[in-house]
Coordinates of C-alpha atoms in Angstrom, one line a residue:
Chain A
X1 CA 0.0 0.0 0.0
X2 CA 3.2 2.3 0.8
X3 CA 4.3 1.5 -2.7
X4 CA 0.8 2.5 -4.3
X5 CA 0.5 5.3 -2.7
X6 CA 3.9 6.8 -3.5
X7 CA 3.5 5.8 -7.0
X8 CA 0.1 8.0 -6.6
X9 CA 2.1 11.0 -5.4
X10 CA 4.7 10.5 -7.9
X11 CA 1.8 11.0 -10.6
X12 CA 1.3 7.7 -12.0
X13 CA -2.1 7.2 -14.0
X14 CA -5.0 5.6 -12.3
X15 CA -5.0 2.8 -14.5
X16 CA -1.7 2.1 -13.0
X17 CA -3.2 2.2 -9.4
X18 CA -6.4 -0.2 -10.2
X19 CA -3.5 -2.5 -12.2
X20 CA -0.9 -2.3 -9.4
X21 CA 1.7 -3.2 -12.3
X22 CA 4.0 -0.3 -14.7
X23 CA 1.7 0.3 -17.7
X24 CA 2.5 -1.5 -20.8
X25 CA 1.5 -0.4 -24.2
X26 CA -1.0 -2.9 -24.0
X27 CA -2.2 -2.0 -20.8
X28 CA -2.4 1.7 -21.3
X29 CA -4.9 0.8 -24.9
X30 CA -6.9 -1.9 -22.8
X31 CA -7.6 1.0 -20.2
X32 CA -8.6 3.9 -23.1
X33 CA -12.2 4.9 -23.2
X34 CA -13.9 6.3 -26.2
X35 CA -13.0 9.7 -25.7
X36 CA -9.2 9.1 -26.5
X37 CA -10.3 8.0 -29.6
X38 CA -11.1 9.8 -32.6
X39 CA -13.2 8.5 -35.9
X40 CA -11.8 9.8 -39.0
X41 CA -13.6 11.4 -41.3
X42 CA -13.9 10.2 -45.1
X43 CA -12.8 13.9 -46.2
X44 CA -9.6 13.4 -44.8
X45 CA -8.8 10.2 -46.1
X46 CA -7.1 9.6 -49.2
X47 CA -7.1 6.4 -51.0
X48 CA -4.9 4.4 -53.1
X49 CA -5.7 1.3 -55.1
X50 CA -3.3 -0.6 -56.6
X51 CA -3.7 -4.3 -57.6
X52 CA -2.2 -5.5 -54.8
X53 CA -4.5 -3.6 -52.5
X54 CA -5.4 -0.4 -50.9
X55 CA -3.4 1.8 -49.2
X56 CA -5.5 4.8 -47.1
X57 CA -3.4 8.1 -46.1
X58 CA -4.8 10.9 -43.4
X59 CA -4.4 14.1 -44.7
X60 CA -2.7 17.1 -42.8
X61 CA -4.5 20.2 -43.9
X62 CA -3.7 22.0 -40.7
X63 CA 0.3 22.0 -42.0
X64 CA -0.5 22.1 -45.9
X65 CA -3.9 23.8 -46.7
X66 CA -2.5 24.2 -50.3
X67 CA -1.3 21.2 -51.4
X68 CA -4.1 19.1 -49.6
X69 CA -6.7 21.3 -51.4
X70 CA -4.6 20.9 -54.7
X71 CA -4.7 16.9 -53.8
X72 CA -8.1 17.2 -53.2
X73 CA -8.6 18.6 -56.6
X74 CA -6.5 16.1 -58.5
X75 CA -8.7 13.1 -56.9
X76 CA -11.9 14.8 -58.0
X77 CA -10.5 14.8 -61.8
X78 CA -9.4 11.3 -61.5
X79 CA -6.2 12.5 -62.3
X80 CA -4.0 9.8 -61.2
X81 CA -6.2 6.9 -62.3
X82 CA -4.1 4.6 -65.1
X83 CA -0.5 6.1 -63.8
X84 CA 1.8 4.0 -61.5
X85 CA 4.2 4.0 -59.1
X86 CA 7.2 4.5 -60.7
X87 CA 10.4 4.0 -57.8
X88 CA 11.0 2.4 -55.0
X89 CA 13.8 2.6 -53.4
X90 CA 15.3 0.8 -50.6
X91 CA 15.2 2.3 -47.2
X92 CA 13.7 5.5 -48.4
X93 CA 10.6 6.1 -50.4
X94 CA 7.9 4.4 -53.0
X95 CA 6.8 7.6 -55.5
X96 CA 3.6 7.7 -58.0
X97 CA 2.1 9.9 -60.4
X98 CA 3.5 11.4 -63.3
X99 CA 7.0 11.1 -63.9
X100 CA 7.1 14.0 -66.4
X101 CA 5.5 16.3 -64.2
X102 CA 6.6 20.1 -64.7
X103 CA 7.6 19.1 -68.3
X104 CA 5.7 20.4 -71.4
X105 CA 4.4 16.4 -72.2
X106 CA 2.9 16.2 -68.4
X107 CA -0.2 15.0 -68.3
X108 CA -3.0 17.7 -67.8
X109 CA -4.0 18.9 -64.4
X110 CA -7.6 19.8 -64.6
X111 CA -8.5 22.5 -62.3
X112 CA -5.5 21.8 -60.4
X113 CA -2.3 24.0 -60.0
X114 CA 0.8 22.8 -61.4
X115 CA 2.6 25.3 -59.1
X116 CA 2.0 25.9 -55.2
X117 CA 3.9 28.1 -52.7
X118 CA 5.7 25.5 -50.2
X119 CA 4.3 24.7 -47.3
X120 CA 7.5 23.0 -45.7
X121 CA 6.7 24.5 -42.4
X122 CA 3.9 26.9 -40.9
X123 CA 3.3 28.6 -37.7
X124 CA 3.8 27.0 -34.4
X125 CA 1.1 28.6 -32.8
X126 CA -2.9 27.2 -33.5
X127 CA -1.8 23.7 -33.3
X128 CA -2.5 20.7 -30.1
X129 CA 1.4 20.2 -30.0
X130 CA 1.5 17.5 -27.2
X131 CA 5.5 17.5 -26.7
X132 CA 7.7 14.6 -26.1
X133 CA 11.2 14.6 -24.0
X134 CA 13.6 13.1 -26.5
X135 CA 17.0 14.4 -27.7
X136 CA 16.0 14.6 -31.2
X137 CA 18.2 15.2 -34.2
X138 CA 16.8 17.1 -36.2
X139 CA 14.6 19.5 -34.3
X140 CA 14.7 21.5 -31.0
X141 CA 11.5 20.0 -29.6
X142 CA 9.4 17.7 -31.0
X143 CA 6.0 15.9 -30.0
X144 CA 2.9 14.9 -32.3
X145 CA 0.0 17.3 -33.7
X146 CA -3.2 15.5 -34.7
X147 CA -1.8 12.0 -34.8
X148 CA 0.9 13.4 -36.7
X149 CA 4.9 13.5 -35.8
X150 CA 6.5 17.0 -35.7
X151 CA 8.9 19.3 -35.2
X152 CA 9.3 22.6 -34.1
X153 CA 11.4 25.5 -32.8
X154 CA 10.2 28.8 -31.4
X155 CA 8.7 30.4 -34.2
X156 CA 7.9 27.3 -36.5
X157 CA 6.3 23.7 -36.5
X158 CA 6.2 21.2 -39.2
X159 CA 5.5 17.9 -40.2
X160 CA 8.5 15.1 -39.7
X161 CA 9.6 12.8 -42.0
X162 CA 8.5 9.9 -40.2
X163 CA 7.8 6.1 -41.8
X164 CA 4.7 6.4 -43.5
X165 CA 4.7 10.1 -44.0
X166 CA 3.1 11.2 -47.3
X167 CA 4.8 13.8 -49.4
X168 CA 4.7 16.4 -52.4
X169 CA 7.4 15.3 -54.9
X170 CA 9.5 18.7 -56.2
X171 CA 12.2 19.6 -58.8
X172 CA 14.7 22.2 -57.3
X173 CA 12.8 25.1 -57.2
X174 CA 10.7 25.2 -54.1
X175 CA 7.3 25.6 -55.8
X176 CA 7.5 22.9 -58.3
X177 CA 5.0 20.5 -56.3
X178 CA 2.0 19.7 -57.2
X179 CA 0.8 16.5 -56.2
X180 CA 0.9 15.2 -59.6
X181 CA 3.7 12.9 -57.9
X182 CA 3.6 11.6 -54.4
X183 CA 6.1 10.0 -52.2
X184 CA 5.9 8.0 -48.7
X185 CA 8.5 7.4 -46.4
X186 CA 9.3 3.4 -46.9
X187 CA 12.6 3.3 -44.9
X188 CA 14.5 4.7 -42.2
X189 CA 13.4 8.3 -41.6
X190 CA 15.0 11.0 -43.4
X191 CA 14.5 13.7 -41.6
X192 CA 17.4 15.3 -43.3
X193 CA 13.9 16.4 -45.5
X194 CA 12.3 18.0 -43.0
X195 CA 11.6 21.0 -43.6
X196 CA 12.6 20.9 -47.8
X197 CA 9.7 19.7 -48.6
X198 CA 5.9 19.6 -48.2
X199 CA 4.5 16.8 -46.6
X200 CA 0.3 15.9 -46.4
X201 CA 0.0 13.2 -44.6
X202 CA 0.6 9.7 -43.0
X203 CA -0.4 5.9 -44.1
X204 CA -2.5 4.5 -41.5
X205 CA -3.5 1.4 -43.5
X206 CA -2.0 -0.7 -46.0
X207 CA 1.7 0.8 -46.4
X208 CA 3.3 -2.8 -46.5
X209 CA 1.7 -2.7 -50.7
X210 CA 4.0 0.1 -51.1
X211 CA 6.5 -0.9 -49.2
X212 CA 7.1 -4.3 -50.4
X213 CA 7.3 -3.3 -53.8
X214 CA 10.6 -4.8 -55.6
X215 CA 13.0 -2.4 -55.7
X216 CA 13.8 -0.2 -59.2
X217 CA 17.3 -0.8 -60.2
X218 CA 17.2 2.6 -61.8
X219 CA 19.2 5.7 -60.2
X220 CA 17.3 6.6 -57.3
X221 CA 15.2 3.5 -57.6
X222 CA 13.1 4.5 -60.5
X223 CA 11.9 1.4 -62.2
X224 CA 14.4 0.9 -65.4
X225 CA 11.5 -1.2 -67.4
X226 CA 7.7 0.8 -68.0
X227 CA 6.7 -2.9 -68.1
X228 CA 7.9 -3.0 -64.5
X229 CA 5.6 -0.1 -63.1
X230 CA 3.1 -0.7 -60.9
X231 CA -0.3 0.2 -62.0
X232 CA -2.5 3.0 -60.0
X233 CA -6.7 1.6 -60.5
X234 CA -7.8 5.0 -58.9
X235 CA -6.9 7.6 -56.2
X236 CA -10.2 8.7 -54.0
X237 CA -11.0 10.9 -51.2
X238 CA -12.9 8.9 -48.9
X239 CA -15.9 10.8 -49.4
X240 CA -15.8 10.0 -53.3
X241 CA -16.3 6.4 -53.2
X242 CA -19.4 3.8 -52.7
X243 CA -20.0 3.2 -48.8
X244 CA -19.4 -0.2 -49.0
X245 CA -15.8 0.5 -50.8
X246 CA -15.1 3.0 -47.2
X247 CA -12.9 1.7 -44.5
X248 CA -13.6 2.9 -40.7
X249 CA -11.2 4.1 -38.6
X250 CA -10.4 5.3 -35.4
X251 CA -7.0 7.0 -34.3
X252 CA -5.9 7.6 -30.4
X253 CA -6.1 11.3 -30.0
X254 CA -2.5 12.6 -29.1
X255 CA -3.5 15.4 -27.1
X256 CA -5.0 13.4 -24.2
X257 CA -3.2 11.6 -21.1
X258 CA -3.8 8.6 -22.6
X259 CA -1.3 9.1 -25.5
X260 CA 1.3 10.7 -22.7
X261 CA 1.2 7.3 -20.9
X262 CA 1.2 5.1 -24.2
X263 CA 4.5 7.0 -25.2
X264 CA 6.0 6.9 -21.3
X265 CA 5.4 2.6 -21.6
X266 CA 6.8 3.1 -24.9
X267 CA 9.8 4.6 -23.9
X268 CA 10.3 2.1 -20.8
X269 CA 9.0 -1.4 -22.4
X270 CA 8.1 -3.3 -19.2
X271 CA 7.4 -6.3 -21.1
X272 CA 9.8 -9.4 -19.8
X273 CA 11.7 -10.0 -23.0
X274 CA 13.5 -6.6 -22.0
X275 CA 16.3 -7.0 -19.8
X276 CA 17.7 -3.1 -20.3
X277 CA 15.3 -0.9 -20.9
X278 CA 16.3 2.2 -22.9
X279 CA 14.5 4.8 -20.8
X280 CA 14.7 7.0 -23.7
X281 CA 12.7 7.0 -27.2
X282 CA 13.1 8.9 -30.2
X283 CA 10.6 10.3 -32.7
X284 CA 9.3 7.9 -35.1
X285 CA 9.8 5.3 -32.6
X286 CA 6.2 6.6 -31.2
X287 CA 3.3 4.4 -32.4
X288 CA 0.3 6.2 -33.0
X289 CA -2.3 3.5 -32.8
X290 CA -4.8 3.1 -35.7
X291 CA -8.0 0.7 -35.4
X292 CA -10.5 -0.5 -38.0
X293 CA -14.1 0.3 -36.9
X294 CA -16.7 0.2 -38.8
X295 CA -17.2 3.0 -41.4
X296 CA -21.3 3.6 -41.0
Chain B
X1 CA 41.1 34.7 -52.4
X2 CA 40.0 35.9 -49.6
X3 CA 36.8 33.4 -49.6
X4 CA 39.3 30.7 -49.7
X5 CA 42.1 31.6 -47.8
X6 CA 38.7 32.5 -44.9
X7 CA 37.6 28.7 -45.2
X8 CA 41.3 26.5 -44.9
X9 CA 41.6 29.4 -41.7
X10 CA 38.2 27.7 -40.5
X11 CA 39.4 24.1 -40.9
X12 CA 37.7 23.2 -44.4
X13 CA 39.6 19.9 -46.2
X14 CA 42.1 20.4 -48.6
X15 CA 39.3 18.5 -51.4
X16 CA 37.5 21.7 -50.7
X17 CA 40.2 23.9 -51.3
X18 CA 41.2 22.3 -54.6
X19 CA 37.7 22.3 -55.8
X20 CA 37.1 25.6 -54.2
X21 CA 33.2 24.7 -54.0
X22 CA 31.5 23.2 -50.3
X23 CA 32.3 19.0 -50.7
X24 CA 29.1 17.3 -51.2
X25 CA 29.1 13.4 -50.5
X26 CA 29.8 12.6 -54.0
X27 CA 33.4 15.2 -54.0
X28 CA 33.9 13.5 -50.7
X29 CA 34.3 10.2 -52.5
X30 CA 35.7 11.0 -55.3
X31 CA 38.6 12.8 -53.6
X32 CA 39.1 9.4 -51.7
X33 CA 42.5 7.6 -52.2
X34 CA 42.9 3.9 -51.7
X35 CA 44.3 4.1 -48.2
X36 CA 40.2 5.3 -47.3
X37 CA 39.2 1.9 -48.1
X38 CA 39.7 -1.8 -46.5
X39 CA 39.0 -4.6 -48.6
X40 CA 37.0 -7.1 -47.0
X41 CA 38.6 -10.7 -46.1
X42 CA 35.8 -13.3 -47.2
X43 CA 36.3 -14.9 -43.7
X44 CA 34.6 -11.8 -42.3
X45 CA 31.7 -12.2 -44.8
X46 CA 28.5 -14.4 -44.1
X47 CA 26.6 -15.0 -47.5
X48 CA 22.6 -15.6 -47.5
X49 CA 21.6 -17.4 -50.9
X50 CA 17.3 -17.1 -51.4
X51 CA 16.2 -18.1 -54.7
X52 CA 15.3 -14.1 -54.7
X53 CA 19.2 -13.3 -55.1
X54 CA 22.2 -13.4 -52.5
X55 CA 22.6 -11.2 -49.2
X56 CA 26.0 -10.5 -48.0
X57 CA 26.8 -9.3 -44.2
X58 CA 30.1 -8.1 -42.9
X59 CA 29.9 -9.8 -39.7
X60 CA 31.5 -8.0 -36.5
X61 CA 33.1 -10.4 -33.8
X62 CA 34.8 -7.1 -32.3
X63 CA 31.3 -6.8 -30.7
X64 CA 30.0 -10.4 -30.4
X65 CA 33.1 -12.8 -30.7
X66 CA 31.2 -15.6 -28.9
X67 CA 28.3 -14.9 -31.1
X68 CA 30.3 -15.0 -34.7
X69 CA 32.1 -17.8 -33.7
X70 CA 29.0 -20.0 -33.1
X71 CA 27.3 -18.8 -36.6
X72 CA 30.9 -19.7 -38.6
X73 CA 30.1 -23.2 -36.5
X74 CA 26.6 -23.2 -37.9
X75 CA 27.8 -22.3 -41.4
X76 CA 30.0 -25.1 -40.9
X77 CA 27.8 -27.2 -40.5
X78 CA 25.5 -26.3 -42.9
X79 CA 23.0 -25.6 -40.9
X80 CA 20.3 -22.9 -42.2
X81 CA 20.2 -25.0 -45.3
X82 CA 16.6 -26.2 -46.3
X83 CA 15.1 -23.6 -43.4
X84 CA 13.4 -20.6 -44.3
X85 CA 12.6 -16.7 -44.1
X86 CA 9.9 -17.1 -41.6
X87 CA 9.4 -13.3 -40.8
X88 CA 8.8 -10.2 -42.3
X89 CA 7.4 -7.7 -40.1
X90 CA 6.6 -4.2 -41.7
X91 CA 8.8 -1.4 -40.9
X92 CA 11.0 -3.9 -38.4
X93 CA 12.9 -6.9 -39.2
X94 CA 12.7 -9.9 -41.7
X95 CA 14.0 -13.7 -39.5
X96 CA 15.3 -16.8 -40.9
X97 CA 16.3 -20.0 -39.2
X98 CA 15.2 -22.2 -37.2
X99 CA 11.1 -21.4 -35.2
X100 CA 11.8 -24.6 -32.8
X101 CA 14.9 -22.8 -31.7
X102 CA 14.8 -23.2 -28.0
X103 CA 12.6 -26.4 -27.9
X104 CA 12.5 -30.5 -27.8
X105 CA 12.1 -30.3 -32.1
X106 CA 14.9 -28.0 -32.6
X107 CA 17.2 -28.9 -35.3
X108 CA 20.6 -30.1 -34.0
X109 CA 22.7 -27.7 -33.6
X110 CA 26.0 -29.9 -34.4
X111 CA 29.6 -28.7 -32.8
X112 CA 27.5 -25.0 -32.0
X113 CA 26.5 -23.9 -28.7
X114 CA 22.7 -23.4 -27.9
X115 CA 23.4 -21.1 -25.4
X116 CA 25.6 -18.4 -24.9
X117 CA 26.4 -15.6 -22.8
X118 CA 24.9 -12.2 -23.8
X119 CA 27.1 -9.8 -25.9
X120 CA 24.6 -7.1 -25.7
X121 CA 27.5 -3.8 -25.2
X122 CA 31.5 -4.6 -24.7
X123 CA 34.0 -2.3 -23.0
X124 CA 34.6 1.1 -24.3
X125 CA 38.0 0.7 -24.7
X126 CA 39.9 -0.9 -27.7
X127 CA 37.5 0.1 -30.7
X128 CA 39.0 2.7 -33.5
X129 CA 35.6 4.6 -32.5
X130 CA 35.0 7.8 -34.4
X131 CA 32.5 9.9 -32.7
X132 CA 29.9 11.9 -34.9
X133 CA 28.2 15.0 -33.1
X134 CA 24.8 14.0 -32.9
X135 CA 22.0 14.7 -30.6
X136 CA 20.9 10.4 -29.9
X137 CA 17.7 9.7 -28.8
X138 CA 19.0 6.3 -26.9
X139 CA 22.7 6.9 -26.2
X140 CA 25.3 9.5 -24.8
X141 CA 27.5 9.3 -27.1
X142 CA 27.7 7.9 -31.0
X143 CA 29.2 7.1 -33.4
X144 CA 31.1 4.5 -36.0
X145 CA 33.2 1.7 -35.6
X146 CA 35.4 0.0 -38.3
X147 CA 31.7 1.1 -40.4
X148 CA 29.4 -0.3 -37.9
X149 CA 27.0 1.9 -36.0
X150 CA 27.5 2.4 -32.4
X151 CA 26.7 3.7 -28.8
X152 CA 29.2 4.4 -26.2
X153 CA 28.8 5.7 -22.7
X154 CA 31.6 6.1 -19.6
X155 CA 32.5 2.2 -19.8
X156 CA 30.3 0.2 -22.4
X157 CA 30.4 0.5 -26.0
X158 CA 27.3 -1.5 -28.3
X159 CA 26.5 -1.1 -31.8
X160 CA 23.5 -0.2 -32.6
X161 CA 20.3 -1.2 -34.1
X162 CA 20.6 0.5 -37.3
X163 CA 18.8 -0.3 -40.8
X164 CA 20.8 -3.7 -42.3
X165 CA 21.9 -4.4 -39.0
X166 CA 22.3 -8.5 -38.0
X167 CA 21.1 -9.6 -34.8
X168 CA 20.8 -12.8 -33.2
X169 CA 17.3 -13.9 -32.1
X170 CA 16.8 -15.0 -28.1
X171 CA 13.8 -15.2 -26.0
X172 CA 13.4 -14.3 -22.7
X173 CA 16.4 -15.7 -21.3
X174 CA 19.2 -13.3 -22.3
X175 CA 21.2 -16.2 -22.8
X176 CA 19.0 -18.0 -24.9
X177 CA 20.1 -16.8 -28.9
X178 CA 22.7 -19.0 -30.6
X179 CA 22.4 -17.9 -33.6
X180 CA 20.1 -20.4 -35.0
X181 CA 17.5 -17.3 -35.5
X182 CA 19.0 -13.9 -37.1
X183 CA 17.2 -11.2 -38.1
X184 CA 18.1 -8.6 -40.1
X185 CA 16.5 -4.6 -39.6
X186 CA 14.6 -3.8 -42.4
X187 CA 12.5 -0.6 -41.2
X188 CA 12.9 2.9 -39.0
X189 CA 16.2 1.7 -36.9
X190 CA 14.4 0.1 -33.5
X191 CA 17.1 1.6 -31.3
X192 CA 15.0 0.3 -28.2
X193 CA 16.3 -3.1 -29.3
X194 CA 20.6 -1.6 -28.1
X195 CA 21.8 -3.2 -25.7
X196 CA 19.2 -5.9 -25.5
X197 CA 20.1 -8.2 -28.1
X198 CA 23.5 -9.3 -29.3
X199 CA 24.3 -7.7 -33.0
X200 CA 26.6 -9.4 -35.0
X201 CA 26.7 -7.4 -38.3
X202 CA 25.3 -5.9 -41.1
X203 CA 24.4 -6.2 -44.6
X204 CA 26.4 -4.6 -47.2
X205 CA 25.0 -6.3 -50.1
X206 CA 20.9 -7.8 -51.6
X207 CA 19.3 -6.3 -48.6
X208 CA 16.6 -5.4 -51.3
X209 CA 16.2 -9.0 -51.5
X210 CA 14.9 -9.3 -47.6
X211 CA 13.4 -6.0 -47.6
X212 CA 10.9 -6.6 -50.1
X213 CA 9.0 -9.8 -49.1
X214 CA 5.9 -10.2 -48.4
X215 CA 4.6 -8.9 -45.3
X216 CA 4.0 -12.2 -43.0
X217 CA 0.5 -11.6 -42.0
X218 CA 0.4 -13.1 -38.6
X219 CA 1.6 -12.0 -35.2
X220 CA 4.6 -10.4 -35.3
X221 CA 4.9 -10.7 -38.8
X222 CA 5.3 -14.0 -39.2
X223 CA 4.0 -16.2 -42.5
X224 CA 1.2 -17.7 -41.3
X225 CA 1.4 -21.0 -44.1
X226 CA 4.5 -23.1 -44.6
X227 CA 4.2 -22.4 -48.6
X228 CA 4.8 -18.8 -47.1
X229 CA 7.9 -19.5 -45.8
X230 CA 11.6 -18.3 -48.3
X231 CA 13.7 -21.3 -48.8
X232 CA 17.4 -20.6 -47.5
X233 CA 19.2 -22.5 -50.5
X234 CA 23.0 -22.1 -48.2
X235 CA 24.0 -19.8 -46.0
X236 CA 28.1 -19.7 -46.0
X237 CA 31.2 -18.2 -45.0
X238 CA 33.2 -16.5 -47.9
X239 CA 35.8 -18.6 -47.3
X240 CA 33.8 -21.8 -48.2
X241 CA 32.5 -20.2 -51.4
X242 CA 33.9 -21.5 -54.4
X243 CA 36.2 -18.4 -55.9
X244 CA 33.3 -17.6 -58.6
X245 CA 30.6 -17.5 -55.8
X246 CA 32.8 -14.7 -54.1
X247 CA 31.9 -11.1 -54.3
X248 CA 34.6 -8.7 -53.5
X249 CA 34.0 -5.6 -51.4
X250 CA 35.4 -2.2 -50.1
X251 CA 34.3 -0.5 -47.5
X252 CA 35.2 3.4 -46.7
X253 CA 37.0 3.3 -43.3
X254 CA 35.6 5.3 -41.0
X255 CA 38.6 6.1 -38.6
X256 CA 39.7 8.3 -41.3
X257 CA 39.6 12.3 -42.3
X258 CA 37.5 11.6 -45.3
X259 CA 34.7 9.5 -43.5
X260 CA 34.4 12.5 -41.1
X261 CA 34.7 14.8 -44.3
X262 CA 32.1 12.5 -45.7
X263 CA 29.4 12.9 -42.2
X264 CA 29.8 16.7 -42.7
X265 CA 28.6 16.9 -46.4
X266 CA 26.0 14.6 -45.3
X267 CA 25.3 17.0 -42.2
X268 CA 25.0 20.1 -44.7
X269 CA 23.5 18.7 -48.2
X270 CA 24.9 21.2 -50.6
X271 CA 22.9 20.1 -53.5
X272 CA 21.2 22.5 -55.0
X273 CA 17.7 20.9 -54.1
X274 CA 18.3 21.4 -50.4
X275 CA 16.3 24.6 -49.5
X276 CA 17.0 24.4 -46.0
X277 CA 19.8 21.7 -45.1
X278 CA 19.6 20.4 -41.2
X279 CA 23.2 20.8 -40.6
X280 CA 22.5 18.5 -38.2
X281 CA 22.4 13.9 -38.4
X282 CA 21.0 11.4 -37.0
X283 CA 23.7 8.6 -36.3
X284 CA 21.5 6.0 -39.0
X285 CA 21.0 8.4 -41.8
X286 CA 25.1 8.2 -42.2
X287 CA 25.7 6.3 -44.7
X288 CA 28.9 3.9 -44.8
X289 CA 30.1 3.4 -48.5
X290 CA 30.5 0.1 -50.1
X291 CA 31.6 -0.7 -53.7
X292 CA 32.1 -3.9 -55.8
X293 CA 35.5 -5.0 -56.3
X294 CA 37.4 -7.9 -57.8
X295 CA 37.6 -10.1 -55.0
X296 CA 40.7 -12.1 -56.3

């Protein structure tokens, strides 16, 4: 009882004092209610099909108003349907769209704009920035926004280059993205991007089609052969397709205790197996847990 | 003149001088003289044939001498041969060996030990260690040794678990891997995993070929059917190889001015895409050159 109550003082959650046991990551999701939990939307949700199934991104429009809209608009005009993804490359990114993009045979782009101002970072303040202690890097503080991992510093915050992190594909100058080509993150995060370019989103289903993709043997991992390419059937916003073609899901809000706790058993892994626990955790080492519910 | 003469005063390489432009990786390299490179010895090199293409690992018994001398036993002995990939766990690691491991229907083991004491860190001293500034999520201190990946603290020194790294599968018991599971890292570097598991290499070669298989779709990303599973055709030693089976390697050294050189046009990215480089890296975005080379 001592113990219990000192761990009390010491500002342990109260799952941890009905359990009498150090939260897992297990243990911390068994104890969430409904209210750490938030349903996605089907405007937010952007979806890929390929043959070998469907991959469903989040959007970010509170770091990339722009290029989500511009997204949005290239989904409406069924712009991406019949392209493919053209690279993969080991450890760092799978990329689709159009691979002459900017050039004067690119495919048209609707209403769309072929040119946007970056949105590589925005303000920090206006945003549920819940911060986590970790020497990171790459930034000066970082923490999650929305379900989202991010940086920031004390003017700026923006979107990390986390695995699974969607992104707007550029030539050199800064306001060559459009969306026509997208990347996401496939490999070891390379957060040496942070900041260079815009990103939208995150995979929250389905990233192992992209990410299991044979490697291109090109430079950069473009796929030498077009036979090689892997066909796109369709891109959709959620909200664009039949209801019984929607997935649910819910995602653990990360501006609730809840998510503090999941990220402190994270960073201490109680579990047996462990005999030296780091103590420590970095970034993209932070699951943000994703659940299928049903979409109706 | 003055730029120049302003830059050697501020301790720039004599590459930059001559070129009188920043170095970027690719000067970095090509500046390199043969003394930056050490040709691999095929006893140092554990080969992985799948029917998908061959995986080559420079193994590291400076770390885990116990631990590399059991797995040259078990390539001895031919022992992987007929068993299978039986893991591949999105944005974590890919397994091979032996799932009975452990148990009363474990494959013998022949002249190699089925237990061994942990090699999880080593003492600090000894190692050609060549500290990068970093800020580490996980350890004090990082850095590279003899172009492996490493933590070090007061008295300990591990390497760490880095993307291509070679580890050496155990269950609870800390002295329960022999080497009859490996696993290689094939996602975001699960640094958690330092100092908890005995490393004993790293790929340097067909790393694509692990990378990209299926995702297993069962617990912990294992294949859930036999027909699943990635027949190991041998798994060998160089020096067993017949001399056309050999591949020959160099590797950059990194106890040397230009591997330092090398980290800080990492650090910086002077490409002209870079709109904002970090000046700052993370210890597993470095990346550790390797090039084909006649191996006789």
């Amino acid at each position: 009882m001592f113990r219990l109550f000192t761990m009390l003082l010491i500002g342990f959650s109260a799952a941890y004092a009905v359990a009498e046991e150090p939260p897992t990551m297990t243990s911390v999701l068994e104890a969430s209610g409904a209210a750490d939990w938030v349903v996605l939307e089907q405007q937010s949700l952007l979806y890929l099909f390929l043959d070998e199934g469907v991959i469903v991104f989040e959007l970010a429009p509170q770091f990339a108003p722009r290029h989500v809209a511009n997204i949005e608009r290239l989904a409406a005009a069924e712009y991406w349907d019949g392209l493919a993804v053209v690279r993969s490359q080991d450890n760092y990114v799978a990329q689709w769209g159009d691979p002459a993009a900017g050039t004067e045979t690119a495919r048209p782009l609707s209403s769309a704009e072929d040119s946007l101002a970056p949105e590589f970072f925005r303000a920090r303040d206006g945003l549920a920035f819940t911060a986590i202690e970790s020497r990171d890097a790459y930034a000066p503080e970082v923490g999650f926004v929305d379900g989202f991992p991010a940086g920031r510093d004390e003017g700026r915050a923006w979107l990390a280059h986390c695995y699974g992190m969607l992104g707007v594909g550029r030539g050199n100058d800064i306001d060559s993205g459009s969306g026509a080509e997208l990347y996401v993150v496939t490999g070891h995060a390379p957060r040496h991007l942070d900041r260079n370019v815009t990103l939208v989103g995150r995979a929250i289903h389905g990233i192992e089609h992209l990410s299991s993709l044979p490697r291109g043997t090109g430079p950069l991992g473009f796929y030498e052969a077009p036979e090689q390419h892997v066909s796109i059937r369709r891109i959709r916003l959620g909200t664009d397709l039949e209801a019984d073609e929607q997935l649910g899901f819910r995602r653990l809000r990360t501006d609730t205790d809840t998510f503090v706790e999941l990220v402190d058993a994270r960073r201490h892994r109680r579990e047996a197996w462990f005999a030296d626990p780091a103590g420590r955790i970095g970034l993209c080492n932070v699951p943000v847990p994703i659940q299928v519910v049903d979409p109706r």
